[in-house]
Amino acid sequence: MDGSGVEASTTAAWMERHRQMYERATRHPFTVSIRDGTIDLSAFKRWLSQDYLFVREFVAFVASVLLKCCKQEDSLDMEIILGGVASLSDELSWFKNEAVKWDVDLASVPPLKSNLEYHRFLGSLTEPEISYAVAVTTFWIIETVYQDSFGFCIEEGNKTPPELLGTCQRWGSAEFKQYCQSLHRIVDHSLANAPADAVKSAEEAFVRVLELEIGFWEMSSSQS
Ligand SMILES: Cc1ncc(CO)c(N)n1
C-alpha cells in the first residue's frame, strides 16, 4: 500500500523488477531493425513462417484460458477472452495471405528450436492444474510483448518499410493496445484475489515468457 491506501499492482512491481528483461523482449534488435528500415527480409520471412506455427499452438492455449475463465465464479472477463479466441481465426488467415505475398510456403516449414521450446511451455500451461490467475497472466504478457514491440515500429520517427506496416499495425494498433489493457485489468484483479503461491507461479511464468520471446526474436534473426 502507498500513502493513499491504494495497493500498487503486482504486475507494476514485476515490470520494475524485470525491467531489463522486458526491454530486451520489447526493444529487440529484430523489431528495432523493422522500425529502422534495416531489417533483413529473409529474417522477416523466417519470423513470419515461425510465428504462423506459433499461433497455431497458441490457439489451444488461449482456448484453455477461456475454459478456465468460464469456470470462475464471476466470469465477467469471459467476453474479452472469447474475443481473443475469435480474433485468432482472422490472424491465421492473415498469416496465410501474408505468406503468399512474401512467397513463403507455410506447409514446408518445420518449427525451429526456440519455437518448439515455446510450444512446450504453452502446452504445460494448458494443463487443468494450472490456475486461471497463472494462465491469464501468461496470456496477457505474451500479447503485451507483441503490442509493445510492434507499437514502437509505428511510433513517431519510424522508418518502417511500407510493406511491413500491415504487420506492425496488426499488433501495434490502438485497438490491440486497448485489448491488452483489458487483459491487464483482468490480470491485476485476478492476482489481487489469488493465493501467494499462485502469484509466485504467475511471476515465474511472466519471466519465462520474456525469455521465450527474446529467444523467438533471436531465432528469427539468426535461425538459432
Ligand atoms: C512469439 C509470439 N508472441 C506473441 C504473439 C502475440 O500473439 C505472437 N503472435 N507470437
Short mmCIF file of C-alpha atoms and ligand atoms in Angstrom, two decimals:
data_model
loop_
_atom_site.label_atom_id
_atom_site.label_comp_id
_atom_site.label_asym_id
_atom_site.label_seq_id
_atom_site.Cartn_x
_atom_site.Cartn_y
_atom_site.Cartn_z
CA MET A 1 0.00 0.00 0.00
CA ASP A 2 1.16 3.53 -0.63
CA GLY A 3 0.12 6.56 1.42
CA SER A 4 -3.18 6.88 -0.44
CA GLY A 5 -4.31 3.44 0.67
CA VAL A 6 -4.20 2.16 -2.89
CA GLU A 7 -2.32 -1.08 -3.33
CA ALA A 8 0.22 -0.84 -6.14
CA SER A 9 -0.46 -3.61 -8.61
CA THR A 10 1.57 -6.77 -8.56
CA THR A 11 2.25 -6.51 -12.27
CA ALA A 12 3.62 -2.98 -11.85
CA ALA A 13 6.10 -4.34 -9.29
CA TRP A 14 7.15 -7.11 -11.70
CA MET A 15 7.62 -4.62 -14.52
CA GLU A 16 10.02 -2.74 -12.24
CA ARG A 17 11.83 -5.84 -11.03
CA HIS A 18 12.23 -7.34 -14.50
CA ARG A 19 12.51 -4.10 -16.47
CA GLN A 20 15.75 -5.03 -18.18
CA MET A 21 14.39 -8.28 -19.49
CA TYR A 22 11.15 -6.61 -20.54
CA GLU A 23 13.20 -4.10 -22.55
CA ARG A 24 15.21 -6.88 -24.17
CA ALA A 25 11.96 -8.53 -25.25
CA THR A 26 10.21 -5.38 -26.50
CA ARG A 27 13.18 -3.46 -27.99
CA HIS A 28 14.95 -6.40 -29.54
CA PRO A 29 17.34 -5.71 -32.46
CA PHE A 30 14.94 -7.68 -34.69
CA THR A 31 11.94 -5.37 -34.19
CA VAL A 32 14.14 -2.27 -33.84
CA SER A 33 15.52 -3.10 -37.31
CA ILE A 34 11.94 -3.11 -38.65
CA ARG A 35 11.49 0.38 -37.21
CA ASP A 36 14.88 1.49 -38.62
CA GLY A 37 14.12 0.05 -42.02
CA THR A 38 17.30 -2.06 -41.91
CA ILE A 39 15.51 -5.39 -41.47
CA ASP A 40 16.89 -8.38 -43.34
CA LEU A 41 13.92 -9.65 -45.33
CA SER A 42 14.97 -13.28 -45.08
CA ALA A 43 14.82 -12.89 -41.28
CA PHE A 44 11.39 -11.32 -41.61
CA LYS A 45 10.18 -14.25 -43.69
CA ARG A 46 11.60 -16.68 -41.14
CA TRP A 47 9.75 -14.84 -38.38
CA LEU A 48 6.54 -14.92 -40.45
CA SER A 49 6.56 -18.67 -41.01
CA GLN A 50 7.67 -19.47 -37.46
CA ASP A 51 5.03 -17.18 -35.96
CA TYR A 52 2.33 -18.86 -38.03
CA LEU A 53 3.33 -22.15 -36.39
CA PHE A 54 3.41 -20.42 -33.00
CA VAL A 55 -0.11 -19.05 -33.40
CA ARG A 56 -1.45 -22.49 -34.30
CA GLU A 57 -0.17 -23.70 -30.90
CA PHE A 58 -1.33 -20.53 -29.19
CA VAL A 59 -4.95 -21.32 -30.17
CA ALA A 60 -5.06 -24.33 -27.84
CA PHE A 61 -3.50 -22.32 -25.03
CA VAL A 62 -5.95 -19.42 -25.37
CA ALA A 63 -8.85 -21.89 -25.54
CA SER A 64 -7.63 -23.32 -22.21
CA VAL A 65 -7.59 -19.82 -20.70
CA LEU A 66 -11.17 -19.33 -21.92
CA LEU A 67 -12.25 -22.61 -20.34
CA LYS A 68 -10.65 -21.66 -17.00
CA CYS A 69 -12.28 -18.25 -17.20
CA CYS A 70 -15.73 -19.79 -17.73
CA LYS A 71 -15.23 -21.89 -14.61
CA GLN A 72 -14.62 -18.83 -12.44
CA GLU A 73 -17.41 -17.79 -10.12
CA ASP A 74 -17.81 -14.42 -11.77
CA SER A 75 -16.84 -14.86 -15.37
CA LEU A 76 -17.10 -11.20 -16.35
CA ASP A 77 -13.81 -11.48 -18.23
CA MET A 78 -15.29 -14.09 -20.50
CA GLU A 79 -16.20 -11.76 -23.35
CA ILE A 80 -12.70 -10.27 -23.55
CA ILE A 81 -11.06 -13.70 -23.67
CA LEU A 82 -13.66 -15.00 -26.12
CA GLY A 83 -12.84 -12.02 -28.35
CA GLY A 84 -9.19 -13.08 -28.15
CA VAL A 85 -10.02 -16.62 -29.26
CA ALA A 86 -12.19 -15.31 -32.12
CA SER A 87 -9.51 -12.95 -33.41
CA LEU A 88 -7.06 -15.85 -33.79
CA SER A 89 -9.14 -17.19 -36.65
CA ASP A 90 -8.64 -13.94 -38.53
CA GLU A 91 -4.98 -13.97 -37.55
CA LEU A 92 -4.35 -17.38 -39.11
CA SER A 93 -5.94 -16.18 -42.37
CA TRP A 94 -3.77 -13.08 -42.19
CA PHE A 95 -0.62 -15.22 -41.93
CA LYS A 96 -1.68 -17.30 -44.93
CA ASN A 97 -2.30 -14.19 -47.06
CA GLU A 98 0.95 -12.64 -45.95
CA ALA A 99 2.85 -15.85 -46.78
CA VAL A 100 1.53 -15.72 -50.35
CA LYS A 101 2.65 -12.08 -50.61
CA TRP A 102 6.15 -12.96 -49.42
CA ASP A 103 6.35 -16.19 -51.38
CA VAL A 104 6.71 -18.31 -48.25
CA ASP A 105 5.44 -21.89 -48.33
CA LEU A 106 3.97 -22.41 -44.86
CA ALA A 107 3.34 -26.11 -45.40
CA SER A 108 7.02 -26.93 -45.75
CA VAL A 109 8.36 -25.04 -42.73
CA PRO A 110 9.41 -27.07 -39.67
CA PRO A 111 9.34 -25.32 -36.26
CA LEU A 112 12.81 -24.25 -35.11
CA LYS A 113 14.25 -25.00 -31.68
CA SER A 114 13.15 -21.83 -29.85
CA ASN A 115 9.67 -22.19 -31.28
CA LEU A 116 9.43 -25.79 -30.06
CA GLU A 117 10.60 -24.68 -26.64
CA TYR A 118 7.79 -22.11 -26.59
CA HIS A 119 5.27 -24.77 -27.71
CA ARG A 120 6.32 -26.98 -24.80
CA PHE A 121 5.87 -24.13 -22.35
CA LEU A 122 2.40 -23.32 -23.71
CA GLY A 123 1.50 -27.00 -23.55
CA SER A 124 2.49 -27.19 -19.88
CA LEU A 125 0.30 -24.16 -19.07
CA THR A 126 -2.70 -25.66 -20.82
CA GLU A 127 -2.97 -28.37 -18.12
CA PRO A 128 -6.10 -28.22 -15.89
CA GLU A 129 -3.95 -27.97 -12.71
CA ILE A 130 -2.68 -24.55 -13.78
CA SER A 131 -4.76 -21.84 -12.12
CA TYR A 132 -6.68 -19.20 -14.03
CA ALA A 133 -4.52 -16.45 -12.45
CA VAL A 134 -1.33 -18.01 -13.82
CA ALA A 135 -2.85 -18.78 -17.24
CA VAL A 136 -4.37 -15.33 -17.80
CA THR A 137 -1.15 -13.62 -16.65
CA THR A 138 0.77 -15.64 -19.23
CA PHE A 139 -1.76 -14.75 -21.92
CA TRP A 140 -1.54 -11.04 -21.10
CA ILE A 141 2.26 -10.81 -21.16
CA ILE A 142 2.51 -12.79 -24.43
CA GLU A 143 0.16 -10.33 -26.14
CA THR A 144 1.77 -7.31 -24.49
CA VAL A 145 5.28 -8.10 -25.73
CA TYR A 146 3.97 -8.03 -29.31
CA GLN A 147 1.87 -4.92 -28.70
CA ASP A 148 4.83 -3.00 -27.28
CA SER A 149 7.35 -4.33 -29.85
CA PHE A 150 5.26 -3.57 -32.93
CA GLY A 151 3.73 -0.43 -31.45
CA PHE A 152 7.26 1.01 -31.30
CA CYS A 153 7.63 0.30 -35.06
CA ILE A 154 4.77 2.67 -35.90
CA GLU A 155 5.50 5.36 -33.32
CA GLU A 156 6.71 8.75 -34.47
CA GLY A 157 10.08 8.80 -36.22
CA ASN A 158 9.84 5.29 -37.62
CA LYS A 159 11.37 4.32 -40.94
CA THR A 160 9.42 1.09 -41.17
CA PRO A 161 9.27 -0.12 -44.80
CA PRO A 162 5.71 0.35 -46.17
CA GLU A 163 5.37 -3.37 -46.92
CA LEU A 164 5.85 -4.14 -43.21
CA LEU A 165 3.39 -1.58 -41.88
CA GLY A 166 0.48 -4.04 -42.06
CA THR A 167 2.33 -6.44 -39.77
CA CYS A 168 3.16 -3.67 -37.31
CA GLN A 169 -0.43 -2.41 -37.32
CA ARG A 170 -1.76 -5.86 -36.56
CA TRP A 171 -0.21 -5.79 -33.07
CA GLY A 172 0.69 -2.12 -32.76
CA SER A 173 -2.77 -0.62 -33.37
CA ALA A 174 -4.69 1.40 -30.78
CA GLU A 175 -7.33 -1.33 -30.82
CA PHE A 176 -4.85 -4.07 -29.94
CA LYS A 177 -3.41 -1.83 -27.23
CA GLN A 178 -6.86 -1.44 -25.67
CA TYR A 179 -7.35 -5.18 -25.77
CA CYS A 180 -4.02 -5.67 -23.94
CA GLN A 181 -5.10 -3.08 -21.37
CA SER A 182 -8.33 -5.02 -20.80
CA LEU A 183 -6.28 -8.17 -20.26
CA HIS A 184 -4.04 -6.23 -17.89
CA ARG A 185 -7.03 -5.22 -15.75
CA ILE A 186 -8.22 -8.83 -15.66
CA VAL A 187 -4.76 -9.96 -14.55
CA ASP A 188 -4.44 -7.35 -11.79
CA HIS A 189 -7.88 -8.24 -10.48
CA SER A 190 -7.19 -11.94 -10.63
CA LEU A 191 -3.79 -11.65 -8.89
CA ALA A 192 -5.23 -9.43 -6.15
CA ASN A 193 -7.50 -12.33 -5.20
CA ALA A 194 -5.02 -15.16 -5.76
CA PRO A 195 -3.10 -17.08 -3.05
CA ALA A 196 0.59 -16.25 -2.63
CA ASP A 197 1.83 -19.43 -4.31
CA ALA A 198 -0.23 -18.67 -7.43
CA VAL A 199 1.17 -15.13 -7.52
CA LYS A 200 4.67 -16.58 -7.31
CA SER A 201 3.96 -19.04 -10.15
CA ALA A 202 2.46 -16.22 -12.22
CA GLU A 203 5.63 -14.15 -11.78
CA GLU A 204 7.73 -17.13 -12.87
CA ALA A 205 5.56 -17.56 -15.95
CA PHE A 206 5.86 -13.82 -16.67
CA VAL A 207 9.67 -14.04 -16.64
CA ARG A 208 9.66 -17.25 -18.67
CA VAL A 209 7.54 -15.58 -21.37
CA LEU A 210 10.06 -12.72 -21.60
CA GLU A 211 12.90 -15.24 -22.02
CA LEU A 212 10.99 -17.19 -24.65
CA GLU A 213 10.06 -14.02 -26.55
CA ILE A 214 13.72 -12.96 -26.62
CA GLY A 215 14.59 -16.46 -27.86
CA PHE A 216 11.93 -16.18 -30.56
CA TRP A 217 13.35 -12.88 -31.88
CA GLU A 218 16.87 -14.37 -31.77
CA MET A 219 15.70 -17.40 -33.73
CA SER A 220 14.04 -15.15 -36.29
CA SER A 221 17.22 -13.06 -36.62
CA SER A 222 19.67 -15.89 -36.95
CA GLN A 223 17.96 -19.28 -37.22
CA SER A 224 19.28 -20.46 -33.82
C1 LIG B 1 6.02 -15.44 -30.42
C2 LIG B 1 4.76 -14.66 -30.32
N1 LIG B 1 4.49 -14.00 -29.19
C3 LIG B 1 3.35 -13.29 -29.06
C4 LIG B 1 2.44 -13.22 -30.10
C5 LIG B 1 1.18 -12.40 -29.95
O1 LIG B 1 0.05 -13.04 -30.27
C6 LIG B 1 2.75 -13.94 -31.28
N2 LIG B 1 1.91 -13.92 -32.34
N3 LIG B 1 3.90 -14.63 -31.36
#
